[in-house]
């Protein structure tokens, strides 16, 4: 994986269940079915979360192996990005151990979780360096402009290896009811001008303005992550029937912009 795809689907996340939407995939087989439908609708990659038998978020290497293997059989062209999200359950050492055990092609990881303070930097540096050696693509999750500045500092001090960083800007993460707006992107883009190298960047957004936010990102030269992890609504305000419907709407916007 040499760069981020234009459209990545995040079909379930760590928190929502079928009580939020009956089409939200939770089992390995459901995720695979959704991934294939989203591939056909225009997604080149999947941001993957797995759930245990109770439906709880799990950083479980065996479950991830099952999912990655099944996806390789059904949609071999689709990049699989493994989530390391803590969700208040897992520690940074547990998150890093998952990656060392699984050795996936790509992961997402929040610097707030893996490098929360100065005391954690030495172990984080070993982990990020190991990922570089293993050619594991790391996408850094950034929640605000301060996180962008922190990424630059960590790179300058070689806690995170030098080179073009891969990032995802989480728009409106701390806004009321998690309703993102296109203008939320501006602070990230301003902060990124101070990074040592322009990042390969992606955006995800919450709520009913997800489509408009993702279109704004594509217009600004970014890539996008779409799906039920972040939003359940189409641009017209109606509840989407499925993840693939959300992907199709974003793929159509990308086509109108001459992308993809």
PDB file of C-alpha atoms in Angstrom:
ATOM      1  CA  UNK A   1       0.000   0.000   0.000  1.00  0.00           C
ATOM      2  CA  UNK A   2       1.850   3.043  -1.278  1.00  0.00           C
ATOM      3  CA  UNK A   3      -0.867   5.623  -0.668  1.00  0.00           C
ATOM      4  CA  UNK A   4      -4.374   6.080   0.607  1.00  0.00           C
ATOM      5  CA  UNK A   5      -7.263   5.094  -1.664  1.00  0.00           C
ATOM      6  CA  UNK A   6      -9.764   7.746  -2.683  1.00  0.00           C
ATOM      7  CA  UNK A   7     -12.696   6.067  -0.915  1.00  0.00           C
ATOM      8  CA  UNK A   8     -12.482   3.845   2.174  1.00  0.00           C
ATOM      9  CA  UNK A   9     -15.575   2.373   3.804  1.00  0.00           C
ATOM     10  CA  UNK A  10     -15.925   2.168   7.598  1.00  0.00           C
ATOM     11  CA  UNK A  11     -19.007  -0.075   7.851  1.00  0.00           C
ATOM     12  CA  UNK A  12     -19.426  -0.632  11.583  1.00  0.00           C
ATOM     13  CA  UNK A  13     -16.926   0.970  13.962  1.00  0.00           C
ATOM     14  CA  UNK A  14     -16.622  -0.010  17.591  1.00  0.00           C
ATOM     15  CA  UNK A  15     -19.797   1.336  19.167  1.00  0.00           C
ATOM     16  CA  UNK A  16     -22.887   1.117  16.971  1.00  0.00           C
ATOM     17  CA  UNK A  17     -25.025  -2.010  16.817  1.00  0.00           C
ATOM     18  CA  UNK A  18     -28.033  -3.260  14.880  1.00  0.00           C
ATOM     19  CA  UNK A  19     -30.142  -1.229  17.287  1.00  0.00           C
ATOM     20  CA  UNK A  20     -28.716   1.820  15.497  1.00  0.00           C
ATOM     21  CA  UNK A  21     -29.244   0.358  12.033  1.00  0.00           C
ATOM     22  CA  UNK A  22     -30.344  -3.193  11.127  1.00  0.00           C
ATOM     23  CA  UNK A  23     -27.925  -3.302   8.173  1.00  0.00           C
ATOM     24  CA  UNK A  24     -24.854  -2.549  10.311  1.00  0.00           C
ATOM     25  CA  UNK A  25     -22.512  -5.565   9.921  1.00  0.00           C
ATOM     26  CA  UNK A  26     -21.179  -7.181  13.089  1.00  0.00           C
ATOM     27  CA  UNK A  27     -20.118 -10.750  12.300  1.00  0.00           C
ATOM     28  CA  UNK A  28     -17.240 -11.669  10.003  1.00  0.00           C
ATOM     29  CA  UNK A  29     -19.631 -12.973   7.350  1.00  0.00           C
ATOM     30  CA  UNK A  30     -21.739  -9.803   7.489  1.00  0.00           C
ATOM     31  CA  UNK A  31     -18.658  -7.604   7.183  1.00  0.00           C
ATOM     32  CA  UNK A  32     -17.462  -9.576   4.160  1.00  0.00           C
ATOM     33  CA  UNK A  33     -20.846  -9.298   2.446  1.00  0.00           C
ATOM     34  CA  UNK A  34     -20.875  -5.557   3.116  1.00  0.00           C
ATOM     35  CA  UNK A  35     -17.302  -5.147   1.899  1.00  0.00           C
ATOM     36  CA  UNK A  36     -18.063  -6.816  -1.422  1.00  0.00           C
ATOM     37  CA  UNK A  37     -21.139  -4.624  -1.944  1.00  0.00           C
ATOM     38  CA  UNK A  38     -19.121  -1.519  -1.066  1.00  0.00           C
ATOM     39  CA  UNK A  39     -16.325  -2.530  -3.432  1.00  0.00           C
ATOM     40  CA  UNK A  40     -18.844  -2.746  -6.244  1.00  0.00           C
ATOM     41  CA  UNK A  41     -20.231   0.666  -5.216  1.00  0.00           C
ATOM     42  CA  UNK A  42     -16.810   2.329  -5.413  1.00  0.00           C
ATOM     43  CA  UNK A  43     -14.809   1.740  -2.198  1.00  0.00           C
ATOM     44  CA  UNK A  44     -11.201   0.665  -2.680  1.00  0.00           C
ATOM     45  CA  UNK A  45     -10.506  -0.131   0.981  1.00  0.00           C
ATOM     46  CA  UNK A  46     -12.221  -1.107   4.209  1.00  0.00           C
ATOM     47  CA  UNK A  47     -11.493   0.228   7.682  1.00  0.00           C
ATOM     48  CA  UNK A  48     -12.081  -2.946   9.660  1.00  0.00           C
ATOM     49  CA  UNK A  49     -13.376  -3.457  13.188  1.00  0.00           C
ATOM     50  CA  UNK A  50     -14.257  -6.894  14.560  1.00  0.00           C
ATOM     51  CA  UNK A  51     -16.666  -7.805  17.339  1.00  0.00           C
ATOM     52  CA  UNK A  52     -16.650 -10.717  19.774  1.00  0.00           C
ATOM     53  CA  UNK A  53     -19.530 -13.160  20.235  1.00  0.00           C
ATOM     54  CA  UNK A  54     -21.391 -10.632  22.391  1.00  0.00           C
ATOM     55  CA  UNK A  55     -21.032  -7.853  19.807  1.00  0.00           C
ATOM     56  CA  UNK A  56     -18.364  -6.045  21.838  1.00  0.00           C
ATOM     57  CA  UNK A  57     -15.425  -4.274  20.160  1.00  0.00           C
ATOM     58  CA  UNK A  58     -12.417  -6.580  20.135  1.00  0.00           C
ATOM     59  CA  UNK A  59      -8.733  -6.247  19.301  1.00  0.00           C
ATOM     60  CA  UNK A  60      -8.599  -9.978  18.628  1.00  0.00           C
ATOM     61  CA  UNK A  61      -5.901 -11.243  16.248  1.00  0.00           C
ATOM     62  CA  UNK A  62      -7.751 -14.492  15.503  1.00  0.00           C
ATOM     63  CA  UNK A  63     -10.951 -12.673  14.551  1.00  0.00           C
ATOM     64  CA  UNK A  64      -8.997 -10.275  12.377  1.00  0.00           C
ATOM     65  CA  UNK A  65      -7.247 -13.197  10.672  1.00  0.00           C
ATOM     66  CA  UNK A  66     -10.632 -14.743   9.892  1.00  0.00           C
ATOM     67  CA  UNK A  67     -11.871 -11.474   8.435  1.00  0.00           C
ATOM     68  CA  UNK A  68      -8.728 -10.714   6.427  1.00  0.00           C
ATOM     69  CA  UNK A  69      -8.681 -14.255   5.029  1.00  0.00           C
ATOM     70  CA  UNK A  70     -12.344 -14.120   4.044  1.00  0.00           C
ATOM     71  CA  UNK A  71     -11.938 -10.711   2.437  1.00  0.00           C
ATOM     72  CA  UNK A  72      -8.928 -11.939   0.473  1.00  0.00           C
ATOM     73  CA  UNK A  73     -11.112 -14.697  -0.953  1.00  0.00           C
ATOM     74  CA  UNK A  74     -14.132 -12.518  -1.747  1.00  0.00           C
ATOM     75  CA  UNK A  75     -12.637  -9.114  -2.642  1.00  0.00           C
ATOM     76  CA  UNK A  76      -8.876  -9.606  -3.110  1.00  0.00           C
ATOM     77  CA  UNK A  77      -8.491  -6.147  -4.669  1.00  0.00           C
ATOM     78  CA  UNK A  78      -9.739  -4.393  -1.538  1.00  0.00           C
ATOM     79  CA  UNK A  79      -7.176  -2.982   0.909  1.00  0.00           C
ATOM     80  CA  UNK A  80      -7.922  -3.956   4.525  1.00  0.00           C
ATOM     81  CA  UNK A  81      -6.999  -1.403   7.171  1.00  0.00           C
ATOM     82  CA  UNK A  82      -7.114  -2.811  10.705  1.00  0.00           C
ATOM     83  CA  UNK A  83      -8.385  -0.551  13.467  1.00  0.00           C
ATOM     84  CA  UNK A  84      -6.360  -0.415  16.689  1.00  0.00           C
ATOM     85  CA  UNK A  85      -8.905   1.791  18.457  1.00  0.00           C
ATOM     86  CA  UNK A  86      -8.837   1.506  22.248  1.00  0.00           C
ATOM     87  CA  UNK A  87     -12.467   2.555  22.937  1.00  0.00           C
ATOM     88  CA  UNK A  88     -11.517   2.871  26.596  1.00  0.00           C
ATOM     89  CA  UNK A  89     -10.958  -0.893  26.765  1.00  0.00           C
ATOM     90  CA  UNK A  90      -7.408  -1.537  25.563  1.00  0.00           C
ATOM     91  CA  UNK A  91      -4.048  -0.130  26.607  1.00  0.00           C
ATOM     92  CA  UNK A  92      -1.380   1.106  24.219  1.00  0.00           C
ATOM     93  CA  UNK A  93       0.751  -2.040  24.778  1.00  0.00           C
ATOM     94  CA  UNK A  94      -2.276  -4.197  23.907  1.00  0.00           C
ATOM     95  CA  UNK A  95      -2.937  -2.145  20.778  1.00  0.00           C
ATOM     96  CA  UNK A  96       0.682  -2.505  19.662  1.00  0.00           C
ATOM     97  CA  UNK A  97       0.741  -6.206  20.479  1.00  0.00           C
ATOM     98  CA  UNK A  98      -2.243  -6.799  18.217  1.00  0.00           C
ATOM     99  CA  UNK A  99      -0.296  -5.313  15.308  1.00  0.00           C
ATOM    100  CA  UNK A 100       2.871  -7.258  16.116  1.00  0.00           C
ATOM    101  CA  UNK A 101       0.919 -10.508  16.298  1.00  0.00           C
ATOM    102  CA  UNK A 102      -1.269  -9.910  13.244  1.00  0.00           C
ATOM    103  CA  UNK A 103       1.217  -8.064  10.999  1.00  0.00           C
ATOM    104  CA  UNK A 104      -1.511  -6.610   8.778  1.00  0.00           C
ATOM    105  CA  UNK A 105      -0.956  -4.662   5.598  1.00  0.00           C
ATOM    106  CA  UNK A 106      -2.354  -1.421   7.032  1.00  0.00           C
ATOM    107  CA  UNK A 107      -3.533  -0.001  10.360  1.00  0.00           C
ATOM    108  CA  UNK A 108      -5.045   3.156  11.782  1.00  0.00           C
ATOM    109  CA  UNK A 109      -3.712   4.384  15.117  1.00  0.00           C
ATOM    110  CA  UNK A 110      -4.362   7.497  17.186  1.00  0.00           C
ATOM    111  CA  UNK A 111      -1.280   9.305  18.435  1.00  0.00           C
ATOM    112  CA  UNK A 112      -3.364  10.293  21.481  1.00  0.00           C
ATOM    113  CA  UNK A 113      -3.643   6.605  22.348  1.00  0.00           C
ATOM    114  CA  UNK A 114      -0.214   5.272  21.399  1.00  0.00           C
ATOM    115  CA  UNK A 115       1.807   8.331  22.465  1.00  0.00           C
ATOM    116  CA  UNK A 116      -0.256   9.962  25.226  1.00  0.00           C
ATOM    117  CA  UNK A 117       2.739  11.504  27.031  1.00  0.00           C
ATOM    118  CA  UNK A 118       6.516  11.811  27.097  1.00  0.00           C
ATOM    119  CA  UNK A 119       6.908   8.588  29.078  1.00  0.00           C
ATOM    120  CA  UNK A 120       5.317   6.610  26.244  1.00  0.00           C
ATOM    121  CA  UNK A 121       7.523   7.950  23.471  1.00  0.00           C
ATOM    122  CA  UNK A 122      10.365   5.414  23.630  1.00  0.00           C
ATOM    123  CA  UNK A 123       8.072   2.404  23.264  1.00  0.00           C
ATOM    124  CA  UNK A 124       6.035   4.155  20.607  1.00  0.00           C
ATOM    125  CA  UNK A 125       9.205   4.923  18.642  1.00  0.00           C
ATOM    126  CA  UNK A 126      10.138   1.234  18.700  1.00  0.00           C
ATOM    127  CA  UNK A 127       6.658   0.312  17.505  1.00  0.00           C
ATOM    128  CA  UNK A 128       6.512   2.851  14.674  1.00  0.00           C
ATOM    129  CA  UNK A 129      10.031   1.898  13.598  1.00  0.00           C
ATOM    130  CA  UNK A 130       9.067  -1.772  13.554  1.00  0.00           C
ATOM    131  CA  UNK A 131       5.991  -0.970  11.444  1.00  0.00           C
ATOM    132  CA  UNK A 132       8.238   0.828   8.962  1.00  0.00           C
ATOM    133  CA  UNK A 133      10.556  -2.199   8.794  1.00  0.00           C
ATOM    134  CA  UNK A 134       7.607  -4.553   8.272  1.00  0.00           C
ATOM    135  CA  UNK A 135       6.132  -2.241   5.612  1.00  0.00           C
ATOM    136  CA  UNK A 136       2.907  -1.833   7.577  1.00  0.00           C
ATOM    137  CA  UNK A 137       1.097   1.288   6.410  1.00  0.00           C
ATOM    138  CA  UNK A 138       0.220   3.425   9.455  1.00  0.00           C
ATOM    139  CA  UNK A 139      -2.519   6.031   9.176  1.00  0.00           C
ATOM    140  CA  UNK A 140      -2.354   8.477  12.089  1.00  0.00           C
ATOM    141  CA  UNK A 141      -5.744   9.480  13.547  1.00  0.00           C
ATOM    142  CA  UNK A 142      -5.834  13.213  14.292  1.00  0.00           C
ATOM    143  CA  UNK A 143      -8.742  14.798  16.161  1.00  0.00           C
ATOM    144  CA  UNK A 144      -7.830  18.495  15.979  1.00  0.00           C
ATOM    145  CA  UNK A 145      -5.160  20.948  14.898  1.00  0.00           C
ATOM    146  CA  UNK A 146      -3.220  20.366  18.118  1.00  0.00           C
ATOM    147  CA  UNK A 147      -2.881  16.710  17.121  1.00  0.00           C
ATOM    148  CA  UNK A 148      -1.479  17.825  13.753  1.00  0.00           C
ATOM    149  CA  UNK A 149       1.133  19.941  15.544  1.00  0.00           C
ATOM    150  CA  UNK A 150       1.935  17.020  17.854  1.00  0.00           C
ATOM    151  CA  UNK A 151       2.474  14.750  14.864  1.00  0.00           C
ATOM    152  CA  UNK A 152       4.944  17.255  13.449  1.00  0.00           C
ATOM    153  CA  UNK A 153       6.825  17.386  16.755  1.00  0.00           C
ATOM    154  CA  UNK A 154       6.960  13.598  17.050  1.00  0.00           C
ATOM    155  CA  UNK A 155       8.304  13.346  13.512  1.00  0.00           C
ATOM    156  CA  UNK A 156      10.874  16.065  14.104  1.00  0.00           C
ATOM    157  CA  UNK A 157      12.166  14.120  17.114  1.00  0.00           C
ATOM    158  CA  UNK A 158      12.014  10.807  15.205  1.00  0.00           C
ATOM    159  CA  UNK A 159       9.456   9.196  17.516  1.00  0.00           C
ATOM    160  CA  UNK A 160       7.508   8.714  14.288  1.00  0.00           C
ATOM    161  CA  UNK A 161       9.729   8.014  11.259  1.00  0.00           C
ATOM    162  CA  UNK A 162      10.358  10.779   8.751  1.00  0.00           C
ATOM    163  CA  UNK A 163       8.681  10.797   5.363  1.00  0.00           C
ATOM    164  CA  UNK A 164       5.232  11.649   4.080  1.00  0.00           C
ATOM    165  CA  UNK A 165       2.774  10.955   6.906  1.00  0.00           C
ATOM    166  CA  UNK A 166      -0.544   9.248   6.240  1.00  0.00           C
ATOM    167  CA  UNK A 167      -3.319  10.816   8.323  1.00  0.00           C
ATOM    168  CA  UNK A 168      -7.060  10.977   8.831  1.00  0.00           C
ATOM    169  CA  UNK A 169      -8.664  14.173  10.076  1.00  0.00           C
ATOM    170  CA  UNK A 170     -11.691  13.446  12.261  1.00  0.00           C
ATOM    171  CA  UNK A 171     -14.068  16.354  11.689  1.00  0.00           C
ATOM    172  CA  UNK A 172     -16.287  17.511  14.515  1.00  0.00           C
ATOM    173  CA  UNK A 173     -15.246  14.779  16.928  1.00  0.00           C
ATOM    174  CA  UNK A 174     -16.076  16.900  19.942  1.00  0.00           C
ATOM    175  CA  UNK A 175     -18.940  18.980  18.556  1.00  0.00           C
ATOM    176  CA  UNK A 176     -22.470  18.728  19.955  1.00  0.00           C
ATOM    177  CA  UNK A 177     -24.049  15.396  19.033  1.00  0.00           C
ATOM    178  CA  UNK A 178     -21.073  14.812  16.718  1.00  0.00           C
ATOM    179  CA  UNK A 179     -22.446  16.822  13.810  1.00  0.00           C
ATOM    180  CA  UNK A 180     -19.579  17.722  11.491  1.00  0.00           C
ATOM    181  CA  UNK A 181     -19.501  20.678   9.108  1.00  0.00           C
ATOM    182  CA  UNK A 182     -17.283  21.275   6.040  1.00  0.00           C
ATOM    183  CA  UNK A 183     -15.658  24.250   7.763  1.00  0.00           C
ATOM    184  CA  UNK A 184     -14.236  21.892  10.410  1.00  0.00           C
ATOM    185  CA  UNK A 185     -11.581  20.950   7.851  1.00  0.00           C
ATOM    186  CA  UNK A 186     -10.015  24.403   7.718  1.00  0.00           C
ATOM    187  CA  UNK A 187      -8.100  24.217  11.004  1.00  0.00           C
ATOM    188  CA  UNK A 188      -6.545  20.882  10.031  1.00  0.00           C
ATOM    189  CA  UNK A 189      -5.374  22.178   6.657  1.00  0.00           C
ATOM    190  CA  UNK A 190      -3.862  25.298   8.219  1.00  0.00           C
ATOM    191  CA  UNK A 191      -1.994  23.252  10.825  1.00  0.00           C
ATOM    192  CA  UNK A 192      -0.735  20.795   8.200  1.00  0.00           C
ATOM    193  CA  UNK A 193       1.182  23.564   6.416  1.00  0.00           C
ATOM    194  CA  UNK A 194       3.690  23.395   9.288  1.00  0.00           C
ATOM    195  CA  UNK A 195       4.377  19.676   8.870  1.00  0.00           C
ATOM    196  CA  UNK A 196       7.816  18.822   7.446  1.00  0.00           C
ATOM    197  CA  UNK A 197       6.135  17.158   4.454  1.00  0.00           C
ATOM    198  CA  UNK A 198       2.608  17.501   3.108  1.00  0.00           C
ATOM    199  CA  UNK A 199       0.582  14.518   4.361  1.00  0.00           C
ATOM    200  CA  UNK A 200      -1.397  11.972   2.394  1.00  0.00           C
ATOM    201  CA  UNK A 201      -4.686  12.859   4.066  1.00  0.00           C
ATOM    202  CA  UNK A 202      -8.187  11.549   4.474  1.00  0.00           C
ATOM    203  CA  UNK A 203     -11.283  12.825   6.245  1.00  0.00           C
ATOM    204  CA  UNK A 204     -14.148  11.229   8.135  1.00  0.00           C
ATOM    205  CA  UNK A 205     -17.182  13.135   9.384  1.00  0.00           C
ATOM    206  CA  UNK A 206     -20.181  12.640  11.646  1.00  0.00           C
ATOM    207  CA  UNK A 207     -23.863  13.200  11.175  1.00  0.00           C
ATOM    208  CA  UNK A 208     -26.135  14.488   8.449  1.00  0.00           C
ATOM    209  CA  UNK A 209     -23.519  16.657   6.726  1.00  0.00           C
ATOM    210  CA  UNK A 210     -21.129  13.768   6.102  1.00  0.00           C
ATOM    211  CA  UNK A 211     -21.575  13.921   2.330  1.00  0.00           C
ATOM    212  CA  UNK A 212     -20.915  17.671   2.155  1.00  0.00           C
ATOM    213  CA  UNK A 213     -17.863  17.306   4.402  1.00  0.00           C
ATOM    214  CA  UNK A 214     -16.397  14.548   2.266  1.00  0.00           C
ATOM    215  CA  UNK A 215     -17.032  16.461  -0.938  1.00  0.00           C
ATOM    216  CA  UNK A 216     -15.226  19.465   0.578  1.00  0.00           C
ATOM    217  CA  UNK A 217     -12.284  17.223   1.390  1.00  0.00           C
ATOM    218  CA  UNK A 218     -12.121  15.835  -2.148  1.00  0.00           C
ATOM    219  CA  UNK A 219     -12.301  19.354  -3.581  1.00  0.00           C
ATOM    220  CA  UNK A 220      -9.326  20.276  -1.362  1.00  0.00           C
ATOM    221  CA  UNK A 221      -7.279  17.317  -2.605  1.00  0.00           C
ATOM    222  CA  UNK A 222      -8.003  14.804   0.141  1.00  0.00           C
ATOM    223  CA  UNK A 223      -9.348  11.274   0.306  1.00  0.00           C
ATOM    224  CA  UNK A 224     -12.425  10.158   2.238  1.00  0.00           C
ATOM    225  CA  UNK A 225     -13.750   7.535   4.629  1.00  0.00           C
ATOM    226  CA  UNK A 226     -17.489   6.928   4.574  1.00  0.00           C
ATOM    227  CA  UNK A 227     -19.854   4.530   6.305  1.00  0.00           C
ATOM    228  CA  UNK A 228     -22.000   3.650   9.264  1.00  0.00           C
ATOM    229  CA  UNK A 229     -19.148   4.013  11.769  1.00  0.00           C
ATOM    230  CA  UNK A 230     -19.542   7.774  11.450  1.00  0.00           C
ATOM    231  CA  UNK A 231     -22.878   8.521   9.801  1.00  0.00           C
ATOM    232  CA  UNK A 232     -26.118   6.800   8.821  1.00  0.00           C
ATOM    233  CA  UNK A 233     -27.562   9.564   6.628  1.00  0.00           C
ATOM    234  CA  UNK A 234     -27.580  10.486   2.974  1.00  0.00           C
ATOM    235  CA  UNK A 235     -27.192  14.063   1.790  1.00  0.00           C
ATOM    236  CA  UNK A 236     -30.960  14.479   1.471  1.00  0.00           C
ATOM    237  CA  UNK A 237     -31.341  13.855   5.219  1.00  0.00           C
ATOM    238  CA  UNK A 238     -32.855  10.401   4.817  1.00  0.00           C
ATOM    239  CA  UNK A 239     -31.517   7.355   6.605  1.00  0.00           C
ATOM    240  CA  UNK A 240     -29.311   5.347   4.263  1.00  0.00           C
ATOM    241  CA  UNK A 241     -30.431   1.799   3.509  1.00  0.00           C
ATOM    242  CA  UNK A 242     -26.910   0.385   3.631  1.00  0.00           C
ATOM    243  CA  UNK A 243     -23.206   1.147   3.703  1.00  0.00           C
ATOM    244  CA  UNK A 244     -22.999   0.589  -0.040  1.00  0.00           C
ATOM    245  CA  UNK A 245     -25.628   3.278  -0.564  1.00  0.00           C
ATOM    246  CA  UNK A 246     -23.420   5.729   1.325  1.00  0.00           C
ATOM    247  CA  UNK A 247     -20.382   4.656  -0.724  1.00  0.00           C
ATOM    248  CA  UNK A 248     -22.328   5.059  -3.967  1.00  0.00           C
ATOM    249  CA  UNK A 249     -23.332   8.603  -3.051  1.00  0.00           C
ATOM    250  CA  UNK A 250     -19.727   9.596  -2.350  1.00  0.00           C
ATOM    251  CA  UNK A 251     -18.475   7.808  -5.485  1.00  0.00           C
ATOM    252  CA  UNK A 252     -21.012   9.796  -7.518  1.00  0.00           C
ATOM    253  CA  UNK A 253     -19.736  13.065  -5.999  1.00  0.00           C
ATOM    254  CA  UNK A 254     -16.158  12.000  -6.788  1.00  0.00           C
ATOM    255  CA  UNK A 255     -17.157  11.275 -10.394  1.00  0.00           C
ATOM    256  CA  UNK A 256     -18.701  14.728 -10.755  1.00  0.00           C
ATOM    257  CA  UNK A 257     -15.402  16.186  -9.524  1.00  0.00           C
ATOM    258  CA  UNK A 258     -13.476  14.190 -12.134  1.00  0.00           C
ATOM    259  CA  UNK A 259     -11.931  11.882  -9.515  1.00  0.00           C
ATOM    260  CA  UNK A 260     -11.753   8.115  -9.260  1.00  0.00           C
TER     261      UNK A 260
END
